[in-house]
Amino acid sequence: MDSSNQRAAESSGASFMASGDALRNDWLFPQLFTSVPSLNDAASYLAETTSLFTSCFSDFSVDRAPDDPGGREMVTLVSGETRGHLDSNYVSSRGSTLSHVESSYAAQGAPSAHDEIATGLIGDSSQNSSVLVNTANSSQSSIPMFQGLIERVRRTVRGSADDIGWLQRALDLPPVEDGNERFVEILDDIRHGLRRLPNTVVYLLVPGLFSNHSPLYFVGTKTRFSKMGLTCHIAKIHSEASVEKNAKEIKDYIEEIYWGSRKRVLLLGHSKGGVDAAAALSMYWPDLKDKVAGLALAQSPYGGTPIASDILREGQLGDYVNIRKLMEILICKVIKGDLQALEDITYDKRKEFLRKWHLPEELPVVSFHTEANTSPVALATLSQVAEAELPMFAPLSAGQAATVPVVLPSGAVMAACAQLLQTRYGEKSDGLVTCRDAEVPGSIVVRPKRKLDHGWMVYSSLNDDQSEADASQVCEALLTLLVEVGQKKRHQLAMKDE
């Protein structure tokens, strides 16, 4: 290779590398995959591959400005004068060859070939210029295609990394207060037979998503409260309905209970049930402020959940397999619910709702969240979700049919989801809700050290530790703490009024 060709090759290589750097650094990957360092190499490889494709498309149709340091490209349309100039240069560069051909033709008495070749070159140049412009157009249309693919990859990998814990970052929201120490004391008293729940209020338990398909949801807690002589109800709402629809039903429940008993209502909502209950008190507080004594939220995605957001977020690679449509079929057709129920606990919907509605300051609120166990033992955990009647095995002397527990690997699923959220986002969770998203601003927060998954509050595990408190005792402790918080808040308000 001669020196001129070598310099041209080096210039071309430098141009290609500049183009690749510009594509990679200027706009394709701004701070991409910072939350997942293990994917950096794959991201760089994808950027270089994209640069290679786009450079190949524009190699013969795009001229680079010599003084353009950013590597920007500019398509040059060839005019008639320029084309003629290029043709003459092309013909002159082949002068010796053409002269040799002409001399051969002249010796045989043939007409000069110079004009024919030059005419052919001019004609070909005209056709080539249109081909080059078409190639430039196709190159310009292909670049957005790659940009769209890269954006989908970025949104998919980034996921909910920027949304988790947004409540703690909001400067206009009140801080939380740690109530874990007092909760542990109350729970210990309950396990030793000391109970403080008053019978001057009615207890309303609000179940979460898919509770209509879970016969044992909150049944153990209601049974325990009834044995203690306390009035307790489970809200019969359509759990797969939207938050606003359930909020209206809970509001009607509270008013019906109050007008029937003349007692105020103390609410405990689990999972989405806590979000529904909070929405009812936020939206209808002027009608409910004299009828409600407090609210406890157990493992509730008050700020949202990455599980719902990552499934339903648009503009991801999952759009190619239409994950949203599959979830719509599952919830709407199979479960006979409303997809809005899942959308309402995404980060976007929770931010939109909380900008419009917020819990009143005078309402006593307790937040409870846990961290799931992700050990190999937890990945094999089975949970009891229902009881099946087997009348053929019933004793003849018994008047009731025999029942057996219906178990599912829900505990294992929660452990796997918790491990996924820990690996992907570095966040602790109960398998569905991260700890930070379950803390309601201005509330008393309970953060137990015991490893409990999202379903433990309503479903007992087959390998539960009998030396630890069960779910009904934890619910009793939470409501007892809520009563104390309410008394303290009423005293503070009274002192403030004075």
Short mmCIF file of C-alpha atoms in Angstrom, two decimals:
data_model
loop_
_atom_site.label_atom_id
_atom_site.label_comp_id
_atom_site.label_asym_id
_atom_site.label_seq_id
_atom_site.Cartn_x
_atom_site.Cartn_y
_atom_site.Cartn_z
CA MET A 1 0.00 0.00 0.00
CA ASP A 2 1.44 3.41 -0.95
CA SER A 3 1.65 6.32 1.44
CA SER A 4 -1.38 8.13 0.02
CA ASN A 5 -3.59 5.03 0.34
CA GLN A 6 -2.30 4.41 3.84
CA ARG A 7 -3.13 7.96 4.89
CA ALA A 8 -6.59 7.59 3.37
CA ALA A 9 -7.16 4.36 5.28
CA GLU A 10 -6.00 5.94 8.52
CA SER A 11 -8.26 8.93 7.91
CA SER A 12 -11.18 6.62 7.19
CA GLY A 13 -10.47 4.63 10.34
CA ALA A 14 -10.22 7.76 12.45
CA SER A 15 -13.48 9.02 10.92
CA PHE A 16 -15.18 5.74 11.72
CA MET A 17 -13.95 5.78 15.33
CA ALA A 18 -15.04 9.39 15.73
CA SER A 19 -18.46 8.46 14.42
CA GLY A 20 -18.67 5.55 16.83
CA ASP A 21 -17.61 7.69 19.80
CA ALA A 22 -20.11 10.38 18.86
CA LEU A 23 -22.92 7.88 18.61
CA ARG A 24 -21.96 6.19 21.81
CA ASN A 25 -21.14 9.20 23.98
CA ASP A 26 -23.24 12.09 22.65
CA TRP A 27 -26.71 10.67 22.55
CA LEU A 28 -27.03 6.90 22.46
CA PHE A 29 -25.94 6.00 25.97
CA PRO A 30 -26.15 8.94 28.39
CA GLN A 31 -25.37 7.36 31.74
CA LEU A 32 -26.81 4.06 30.56
CA PHE A 33 -26.91 0.97 32.74
CA THR A 34 -25.32 2.71 35.71
CA SER A 35 -27.53 0.70 38.02
CA VAL A 36 -26.42 -2.61 36.49
CA PRO A 37 -22.61 -2.56 36.07
CA SER A 38 -22.50 -6.12 34.77
CA LEU A 39 -24.24 -5.00 31.57
CA ASN A 40 -21.75 -2.27 30.68
CA ASP A 41 -19.78 -4.51 28.31
CA ALA A 42 -22.94 -5.60 26.55
CA ALA A 43 -24.07 -1.97 26.23
CA SER A 44 -20.74 -0.94 24.69
CA TYR A 45 -20.87 -3.84 22.26
CA LEU A 46 -24.40 -2.87 21.23
CA ALA A 47 -23.35 0.74 20.71
CA GLU A 48 -20.40 -0.25 18.53
CA THR A 49 -22.59 -2.59 16.51
CA THR A 50 -25.12 0.20 15.95
CA SER A 51 -22.32 2.56 14.91
CA LEU A 52 -21.03 -0.01 12.45
CA PHE A 53 -24.42 -0.44 10.81
CA THR A 54 -25.15 3.27 10.54
CA SER A 55 -21.66 3.98 9.20
CA CYS A 56 -22.03 1.26 6.60
CA PHE A 57 -25.31 2.80 5.44
CA SER A 58 -23.82 6.26 5.09
CA ASP A 59 -20.27 5.44 3.96
CA PHE A 60 -20.79 6.37 0.28
CA SER A 61 -23.50 8.95 0.61
CA VAL A 62 -22.40 11.21 3.46
CA ASP A 63 -19.53 13.72 3.49
CA ARG A 64 -18.00 14.75 6.81
CA ALA A 65 -17.17 18.37 7.37
CA PRO A 66 -13.37 18.56 7.79
CA ASP A 67 -13.59 21.03 10.66
CA ASP A 68 -16.44 19.29 12.49
CA PRO A 69 -14.98 18.03 15.78
CA GLY A 70 -18.21 16.36 16.92
CA GLY A 71 -18.30 13.98 14.02
CA ARG A 72 -21.59 15.39 12.62
CA GLU A 73 -22.43 14.35 9.11
CA MET A 74 -23.90 16.38 6.23
CA VAL A 75 -25.50 14.98 3.09
CA THR A 76 -24.29 16.78 -0.07
CA LEU A 77 -26.57 16.77 -3.10
CA VAL A 78 -24.51 16.69 -6.29
CA SER A 79 -25.31 19.62 -8.65
CA GLY A 80 -24.87 19.60 -12.43
CA GLU A 81 -21.68 21.68 -12.34
CA THR A 82 -20.13 19.59 -9.62
CA ARG A 83 -21.03 16.44 -11.47
CA GLY A 84 -19.34 17.70 -14.59
CA HIS A 85 -16.24 18.62 -12.61
CA LEU A 86 -16.15 15.19 -11.02
CA ASP A 87 -16.58 13.54 -14.42
CA SER A 88 -13.70 15.50 -15.97
CA ASN A 89 -11.44 14.63 -13.06
CA TYR A 90 -12.42 11.02 -13.33
CA VAL A 91 -11.68 10.97 -17.10
CA SER A 92 -8.36 12.79 -16.70
CA SER A 93 -7.27 10.35 -14.00
CA ARG A 94 -7.72 7.62 -16.56
CA GLY A 95 -5.94 9.58 -19.34
CA SER A 96 -3.23 7.11 -20.12
CA THR A 97 -5.67 4.24 -20.40
CA LEU A 98 -8.03 6.18 -22.66
CA SER A 99 -5.17 7.36 -24.90
CA HIS A 100 -4.02 3.77 -25.30
CA VAL A 101 -7.54 2.64 -26.24
CA GLU A 102 -7.95 5.50 -28.70
CA SER A 103 -4.66 4.74 -30.41
CA SER A 104 -5.73 1.15 -30.85
CA TYR A 105 -9.04 2.17 -32.34
CA ALA A 106 -7.33 4.72 -34.63
CA ALA A 107 -4.93 2.10 -35.97
CA GLN A 108 -7.96 0.01 -36.96
CA GLY A 109 -9.83 2.97 -38.44
CA ALA A 110 -12.43 2.88 -35.72
CA PRO A 111 -14.03 6.06 -34.33
CA SER A 112 -12.55 7.59 -31.21
CA ALA A 113 -13.74 5.94 -28.02
CA HIS A 114 -12.92 8.89 -25.78
CA ASP A 115 -16.22 10.65 -26.31
CA GLU A 116 -18.22 7.44 -25.92
CA ILE A 117 -16.50 6.58 -22.66
CA ALA A 118 -16.82 10.12 -21.32
CA THR A 119 -20.50 10.22 -22.30
CA GLY A 120 -21.05 6.91 -20.61
CA LEU A 121 -19.30 8.13 -17.49
CA ILE A 122 -21.44 11.25 -17.36
CA GLY A 123 -24.60 9.20 -17.76
CA ASP A 124 -23.52 6.71 -15.11
CA SER A 125 -22.58 9.57 -12.79
CA SER A 126 -26.08 11.01 -13.11
CA GLN A 127 -27.62 7.65 -12.22
CA ASN A 128 -25.13 7.07 -9.41
CA SER A 129 -25.89 10.44 -7.85
CA SER A 130 -29.58 9.52 -7.54
CA VAL A 131 -28.60 6.15 -6.05
CA LEU A 132 -26.32 7.87 -3.55
CA VAL A 133 -29.07 10.29 -2.50
CA ASN A 134 -31.50 7.37 -2.08
CA THR A 135 -28.90 5.58 0.01
CA ALA A 136 -28.54 8.69 2.14
CA ASN A 137 -32.30 8.83 2.67
CA SER A 138 -32.43 5.17 3.67
CA SER A 139 -29.53 5.79 6.04
CA GLN A 140 -31.35 8.70 7.63
CA SER A 141 -34.48 6.55 8.14
CA SER A 142 -32.50 3.61 9.53
CA ILE A 143 -30.84 5.62 12.31
CA PRO A 144 -34.13 6.36 14.16
CA MET A 145 -34.87 2.64 14.05
CA PHE A 146 -31.66 1.90 15.95
CA GLN A 147 -32.31 4.83 18.27
CA GLY A 148 -35.72 3.36 19.12
CA LEU A 149 -34.19 -0.03 19.83
CA ILE A 150 -31.53 1.47 22.09
CA GLU A 151 -34.18 3.49 23.95
CA ARG A 152 -36.22 0.34 24.55
CA VAL A 153 -33.14 -1.44 25.89
CA ARG A 154 -32.38 1.51 28.17
CA ARG A 155 -35.94 1.69 29.56
CA THR A 156 -36.03 -2.06 30.06
CA VAL A 157 -32.73 -2.29 31.92
CA ARG A 158 -33.20 0.94 33.90
CA GLY A 159 -36.68 -0.13 34.97
CA SER A 160 -37.86 1.47 38.21
CA ALA A 161 -34.42 2.46 39.50
CA ASP A 162 -35.34 6.17 39.47
CA ASP A 163 -38.76 5.70 41.11
CA ILE A 164 -38.13 3.44 44.10
CA GLY A 165 -38.21 5.46 47.32
CA TRP A 166 -39.46 8.65 45.69
CA LEU A 167 -41.57 9.42 48.78
CA GLN A 168 -38.42 9.80 50.89
CA ARG A 169 -36.97 12.22 48.34
CA ALA A 170 -40.04 14.47 48.26
CA LEU A 171 -39.12 17.56 50.30
CA ASP A 172 -42.71 18.70 50.86
CA LEU A 173 -43.81 15.52 52.68
CA PRO A 174 -43.53 15.04 56.47
CA PRO A 175 -40.91 12.61 57.83
CA VAL A 176 -41.72 9.25 59.41
CA GLU A 177 -41.18 8.25 63.02
CA ASP A 178 -39.71 4.94 64.15
CA GLY A 179 -42.17 2.88 66.21
CA ASN A 180 -40.40 -0.46 66.09
CA GLU A 181 -39.30 -0.53 69.73
CA ARG A 182 -42.79 0.11 71.08
CA PHE A 183 -44.25 -2.44 68.64
CA VAL A 184 -41.90 -5.14 69.94
CA GLU A 185 -42.96 -4.39 73.52
CA ILE A 186 -46.65 -4.60 72.65
CA LEU A 187 -46.17 -7.85 70.74
CA ASP A 188 -44.33 -9.39 73.66
CA ASP A 189 -47.18 -8.43 76.02
CA ILE A 190 -49.72 -9.99 73.66
CA ARG A 191 -47.80 -13.26 73.56
CA HIS A 192 -47.90 -13.30 77.36
CA GLY A 193 -51.68 -12.80 77.43
CA LEU A 194 -51.81 -9.04 78.04
CA ARG A 195 -54.22 -7.37 75.62
CA ARG A 196 -55.11 -3.69 75.33
CA LEU A 197 -57.41 -3.38 72.31
CA PRO A 198 -60.57 -1.48 73.31
CA ASN A 199 -64.07 -2.64 72.45
CA THR A 200 -65.21 0.96 71.99
CA VAL A 201 -64.30 0.86 68.29
CA VAL A 202 -65.10 -1.44 65.36
CA TYR A 203 -62.20 -3.07 63.51
CA LEU A 204 -62.36 -3.18 59.72
CA LEU A 205 -59.86 -5.35 57.82
CA VAL A 206 -59.34 -4.40 54.16
CA PRO A 207 -57.87 -7.21 52.01
CA GLY A 208 -55.56 -6.72 49.06
CA LEU A 209 -55.35 -7.70 45.42
CA PHE A 210 -56.89 -11.06 44.40
CA SER A 211 -58.42 -11.53 47.85
CA ASN A 212 -61.70 -12.56 46.22
CA HIS A 213 -59.94 -15.76 45.19
CA SER A 214 -58.42 -16.39 48.63
CA PRO A 215 -60.97 -17.84 51.09
CA LEU A 216 -58.60 -17.65 54.08
CA TYR A 217 -57.66 -13.98 53.63
CA PHE A 218 -57.79 -12.37 57.13
CA VAL A 219 -60.04 -15.16 58.41
CA GLY A 220 -57.62 -16.11 61.22
CA THR A 221 -57.38 -12.52 62.43
CA LYS A 222 -61.13 -11.98 62.40
CA THR A 223 -61.65 -15.23 64.34
CA ARG A 224 -59.12 -14.17 66.96
CA PHE A 225 -60.73 -10.75 67.41
CA SER A 226 -64.19 -12.30 67.73
CA LYS A 227 -62.96 -14.63 70.49
CA MET A 228 -61.65 -11.56 72.32
CA GLY A 229 -65.14 -10.02 72.21
CA LEU A 230 -64.21 -7.39 69.63
CA THR A 231 -66.39 -6.42 66.69
CA CYS A 232 -64.42 -7.12 63.51
CA HIS A 233 -65.41 -7.07 59.84
CA ILE A 234 -63.63 -7.94 56.58
CA ALA A 235 -64.48 -5.48 53.83
CA LYS A 236 -66.14 -7.36 50.97
CA ILE A 237 -64.80 -5.25 48.14
CA HIS A 238 -63.93 -6.25 44.60
CA SER A 239 -60.20 -6.43 45.18
CA GLU A 240 -59.35 -6.38 41.47
CA ALA A 241 -61.17 -3.08 40.96
CA SER A 242 -59.54 0.34 40.71
CA VAL A 243 -58.41 2.27 43.77
CA GLU A 244 -61.03 4.99 43.38
CA LYS A 245 -63.86 2.47 43.01
CA ASN A 246 -62.78 0.58 46.13
CA ALA A 247 -62.33 3.86 47.99
CA LYS A 248 -66.02 4.63 47.46
CA GLU A 249 -67.03 1.15 48.67
CA ILE A 250 -64.86 1.45 51.80
CA LYS A 251 -66.36 4.85 52.52
CA ASP A 252 -69.83 3.29 52.36
CA TYR A 253 -68.67 0.46 54.65
CA ILE A 254 -67.40 2.90 57.27
CA GLU A 255 -70.61 4.93 57.26
CA GLU A 256 -72.76 1.80 57.49
CA ILE A 257 -70.73 0.47 60.44
CA TYR A 258 -70.80 3.82 62.22
CA TRP A 259 -74.50 4.43 61.84
CA GLY A 260 -75.24 0.86 62.94
CA SER A 261 -72.98 0.78 66.01
CA ARG A 262 -72.30 4.43 66.81
CA LYS A 263 -68.68 3.43 67.21
CA ARG A 264 -65.73 4.82 65.31
CA VAL A 265 -63.87 2.54 62.92
CA LEU A 266 -60.22 1.46 63.12
CA LEU A 267 -58.91 0.25 59.74
CA LEU A 268 -56.12 -2.17 58.87
CA GLY A 269 -55.38 -2.62 55.17
CA HIS A 270 -52.99 -5.17 53.73
CA SER A 271 -51.18 -4.72 50.39
CA LYS A 272 -53.45 -2.89 47.92
CA GLY A 273 -56.14 -2.88 50.62
CA GLY A 274 -54.06 -0.33 52.51
CA VAL A 275 -53.85 1.83 49.40
CA ASP A 276 -57.63 1.55 48.90
CA ALA A 277 -58.32 2.46 52.54
CA ALA A 278 -55.93 5.41 52.43
CA ALA A 279 -57.62 6.61 49.25
CA ALA A 280 -61.03 6.47 50.93
CA LEU A 281 -59.83 8.59 53.85
CA SER A 282 -58.03 11.02 51.56
CA MET A 283 -60.92 11.53 49.17
CA TYR A 284 -63.82 11.52 51.65
CA TRP A 285 -62.24 12.85 54.84
CA PRO A 286 -64.83 15.63 55.41
CA ASP A 287 -67.52 12.90 55.59
CA LEU A 288 -65.42 10.42 57.60
CA LYS A 289 -63.35 12.48 60.04
CA ASP A 290 -65.77 11.88 62.94
CA LYS A 291 -66.22 8.19 62.08
CA VAL A 292 -62.59 6.95 61.77
CA ALA A 293 -60.13 6.43 64.65
CA GLY A 294 -57.01 5.56 62.62
CA LEU A 295 -55.41 3.61 59.77
CA ALA A 296 -52.74 0.89 59.74
CA LEU A 297 -51.12 -0.09 56.43
CA ALA A 298 -49.41 -3.48 56.34
CA GLN A 299 -47.01 -4.14 53.43
CA SER A 300 -48.88 -1.63 51.26
CA PRO A 301 -47.38 -0.14 48.07
CA TYR A 302 -48.29 3.38 49.13
CA GLY A 303 -45.61 4.84 46.86
CA GLY A 304 -46.01 2.15 44.17
CA THR A 305 -44.33 -1.14 43.39
CA PRO A 306 -41.62 -1.99 40.84
CA ILE A 307 -43.37 -5.28 40.02
CA ALA A 308 -46.45 -3.56 38.55
CA SER A 309 -44.44 -0.71 37.02
CA ASP A 310 -41.94 -2.99 35.27
CA ILE A 311 -44.73 -5.17 33.86
CA LEU A 312 -46.91 -2.35 32.53
CA ARG A 313 -44.30 0.25 31.53
CA GLU A 314 -44.58 1.11 27.84
CA GLY A 315 -41.60 1.44 25.50
CA GLN A 316 -39.77 -1.67 26.72
CA LEU A 317 -38.52 -4.77 24.94
CA GLY A 318 -41.50 -6.58 26.44
CA ASP A 319 -43.74 -4.68 24.03
CA TYR A 320 -42.54 -7.03 21.30
CA VAL A 321 -44.28 -9.95 23.04
CA ASN A 322 -47.20 -7.78 24.23
CA ILE A 323 -46.85 -8.45 27.96
CA ARG A 324 -49.46 -5.80 28.75
CA LYS A 325 -52.02 -7.61 26.60
CA LEU A 326 -51.26 -10.91 28.34
CA MET A 327 -51.79 -9.29 31.76
CA GLU A 328 -55.05 -7.77 30.53
CA ILE A 329 -56.29 -11.19 29.45
CA LEU A 330 -55.27 -12.73 32.78
CA ILE A 331 -56.87 -10.07 34.97
CA CYS A 332 -59.90 -9.13 32.87
CA LYS A 333 -60.84 -12.42 31.22
CA VAL A 334 -59.61 -15.08 33.63
CA ILE A 335 -59.94 -13.35 37.02
CA LYS A 336 -62.81 -11.07 35.89
CA GLY A 337 -61.08 -8.02 37.30
CA ASP A 338 -59.94 -4.63 36.04
CA LEU A 339 -56.44 -3.96 34.71
CA GLN A 340 -56.75 -0.54 36.34
CA ALA A 341 -56.26 -2.27 39.70
CA LEU A 342 -52.70 -3.14 38.71
CA GLU A 343 -52.07 0.17 36.98
CA ASP A 344 -53.12 2.09 40.10
CA ILE A 345 -50.15 0.73 42.08
CA THR A 346 -47.54 1.69 39.48
CA TYR A 347 -45.26 4.60 40.32
CA ASP A 348 -46.75 6.91 37.70
CA LYS A 349 -50.31 6.40 38.95
CA ARG A 350 -49.35 6.73 42.62
CA LYS A 351 -47.51 9.98 41.96
CA GLU A 352 -50.50 11.30 40.05
CA PHE A 353 -52.93 10.30 42.82
CA LEU A 354 -50.86 11.62 45.73
CA ARG A 355 -50.39 14.97 44.01
CA LYS A 356 -54.16 15.33 44.10
CA TRP A 357 -55.07 13.55 47.35
CA HIS A 358 -53.16 13.17 50.61
CA LEU A 359 -53.92 11.81 54.06
CA PRO A 360 -55.09 14.40 56.61
CA GLU A 361 -52.55 15.44 59.24
CA GLU A 362 -54.85 14.68 62.17
CA LEU A 363 -55.33 11.04 61.13
CA PRO A 364 -53.23 8.52 63.15
CA VAL A 365 -51.33 6.31 60.72
CA VAL A 366 -49.05 3.29 61.25
CA SER A 367 -46.94 1.74 58.45
CA PHE A 368 -45.66 -1.83 58.61
CA HIS A 369 -43.22 -3.43 56.16
CA THR A 370 -41.01 -6.51 56.13
CA GLU A 371 -38.13 -8.10 54.27
CA ALA A 372 -38.57 -11.55 52.75
CA ASN A 373 -36.21 -14.42 53.43
CA THR A 374 -34.27 -15.38 50.29
CA SER A 375 -32.41 -18.41 51.63
CA PRO A 376 -32.58 -21.77 49.80
CA VAL A 377 -35.02 -23.01 52.43
CA ALA A 378 -37.39 -20.11 51.66
CA LEU A 379 -37.27 -20.92 47.95
CA ALA A 380 -38.96 -24.24 48.78
CA THR A 381 -41.62 -22.83 51.12
CA LEU A 382 -45.28 -23.78 50.64
CA SER A 383 -48.12 -21.68 52.05
CA GLN A 384 -51.67 -22.62 52.97
CA VAL A 385 -54.09 -20.52 50.95
CA ALA A 386 -57.40 -22.37 51.41
CA GLU A 387 -59.11 -25.44 52.80
CA ALA A 388 -60.74 -28.14 50.72
CA GLU A 389 -63.65 -30.23 51.99
CA LEU A 390 -63.38 -33.98 51.63
CA PRO A 391 -66.75 -35.37 52.74
CA MET A 392 -65.86 -38.93 51.72
CA PHE A 393 -63.25 -39.00 54.49
CA ALA A 394 -65.51 -37.53 57.17
CA PRO A 395 -66.07 -39.65 60.28
CA LEU A 396 -69.58 -41.05 60.44
CA SER A 397 -70.09 -39.65 63.93
CA ALA A 398 -69.07 -36.16 62.91
CA GLY A 399 -71.57 -33.76 61.51
CA GLN A 400 -68.98 -31.85 59.48
CA ALA A 401 -66.96 -32.79 56.44
CA ALA A 402 -63.25 -33.30 56.78
CA THR A 403 -61.00 -30.57 55.40
CA VAL A 404 -57.45 -30.54 54.22
CA PRO A 405 -55.21 -27.51 53.66
CA VAL A 406 -54.67 -26.30 50.10
CA VAL A 407 -51.04 -25.32 49.72
CA LEU A 408 -49.26 -23.43 46.96
CA PRO A 409 -45.61 -22.37 46.53
CA SER A 410 -46.50 -18.73 47.19
CA GLY A 411 -43.71 -18.43 49.76
CA ALA A 412 -41.18 -19.63 47.21
CA VAL A 413 -42.50 -17.14 44.64
CA MET A 414 -42.16 -14.27 47.13
CA ALA A 415 -38.60 -15.33 47.96
CA ALA A 416 -37.67 -15.48 44.27
CA CYS A 417 -39.19 -12.03 43.59
CA ALA A 418 -37.38 -10.56 46.61
CA GLN A 419 -34.10 -11.97 45.33
CA LEU A 420 -34.78 -10.48 41.91
CA LEU A 421 -35.47 -7.00 43.32
CA GLN A 422 -32.36 -7.22 45.50
CA THR A 423 -30.17 -8.22 42.54
CA ARG A 424 -31.62 -5.76 40.05
CA TYR A 425 -32.18 -2.67 42.20
CA GLY A 426 -30.32 -3.40 45.44
CA GLU A 427 -33.58 -2.90 47.35
CA LYS A 428 -34.98 -4.86 50.27
CA SER A 429 -38.57 -6.01 49.83
CA ASP A 430 -41.16 -8.52 50.93
CA GLY A 431 -41.25 -9.94 47.41
CA LEU A 432 -43.72 -7.44 45.94
CA VAL A 433 -43.29 -4.13 47.77
CA THR A 434 -39.96 -2.50 48.60
CA CYS A 435 -39.45 -1.36 52.17
CA ARG A 436 -39.04 2.29 51.20
CA ASP A 437 -42.25 2.40 49.15
CA ALA A 438 -44.30 1.01 52.07
CA GLU A 439 -43.49 3.89 54.44
CA VAL A 440 -46.28 6.47 54.51
CA PRO A 441 -45.00 10.03 55.07
CA GLY A 442 -45.88 11.30 58.55
CA SER A 443 -46.67 7.81 59.89
CA ILE A 444 -45.24 5.69 62.70
CA VAL A 445 -43.16 3.04 60.92
CA VAL A 446 -42.65 -0.53 62.14
CA ARG A 447 -39.64 -2.35 60.66
CA PRO A 448 -39.39 -5.80 62.27
CA LYS A 449 -36.14 -7.71 62.00
CA ARG A 450 -37.97 -10.97 61.41
CA LYS A 451 -37.92 -12.16 57.79
CA LEU A 452 -41.51 -12.21 56.49
CA ASP A 453 -42.75 -12.25 52.90
CA HIS A 454 -45.71 -10.38 51.45
CA GLY A 455 -48.21 -13.20 51.83
CA TRP A 456 -47.35 -14.13 55.41
CA MET A 457 -49.81 -11.64 56.92
CA VAL A 458 -52.75 -13.57 55.50
CA TYR A 459 -51.40 -17.05 54.65
CA SER A 460 -49.70 -19.32 57.14
CA SER A 461 -46.58 -21.18 56.05
CA LEU A 462 -46.20 -24.90 56.70
CA ASN A 463 -42.83 -24.30 58.35
CA ASP A 464 -43.81 -21.34 60.55
CA ASP A 465 -41.79 -21.01 63.72
CA GLN A 466 -44.20 -21.72 66.58
CA SER A 467 -42.00 -19.77 68.98
CA GLU A 468 -42.72 -16.58 67.04
CA ALA A 469 -45.91 -14.50 66.87
CA ASP A 470 -48.46 -15.46 64.25
CA ALA A 471 -50.16 -13.12 61.79
CA SER A 472 -53.22 -12.44 63.95
CA GLN A 473 -51.00 -11.43 66.89
CA VAL A 474 -49.01 -9.08 64.63
CA CYS A 475 -52.26 -7.47 63.43
CA GLU A 476 -53.38 -7.08 67.05
CA ALA A 477 -50.07 -5.43 67.94
CA LEU A 478 -50.30 -3.04 65.01
CA LEU A 479 -53.82 -1.95 65.94
CA THR A 480 -52.83 -1.58 69.61
CA LEU A 481 -49.95 0.68 68.57
CA LEU A 482 -52.38 2.61 66.36
CA VAL A 483 -54.70 3.20 69.34
CA GLU A 484 -51.78 4.62 71.33
CA VAL A 485 -50.74 6.84 68.42
CA GLY A 486 -54.30 8.13 68.17
CA GLN A 487 -54.44 8.98 71.86
CA LYS A 488 -51.13 10.82 71.63
CA LYS A 489 -52.19 12.75 68.53
CA ARG A 490 -55.50 13.79 70.06
CA HIS A 491 -53.63 15.06 73.12
CA GLN A 492 -51.24 17.07 70.91
CA LEU A 493 -54.14 18.58 68.98
CA ALA A 494 -55.90 19.49 72.23
CA MET A 495 -52.78 21.19 73.54
CA LYS A 496 -52.40 23.04 70.25
CA ASP A 497 -55.98 24.32 70.38
CA GLU A 498 -55.45 25.59 73.91
#
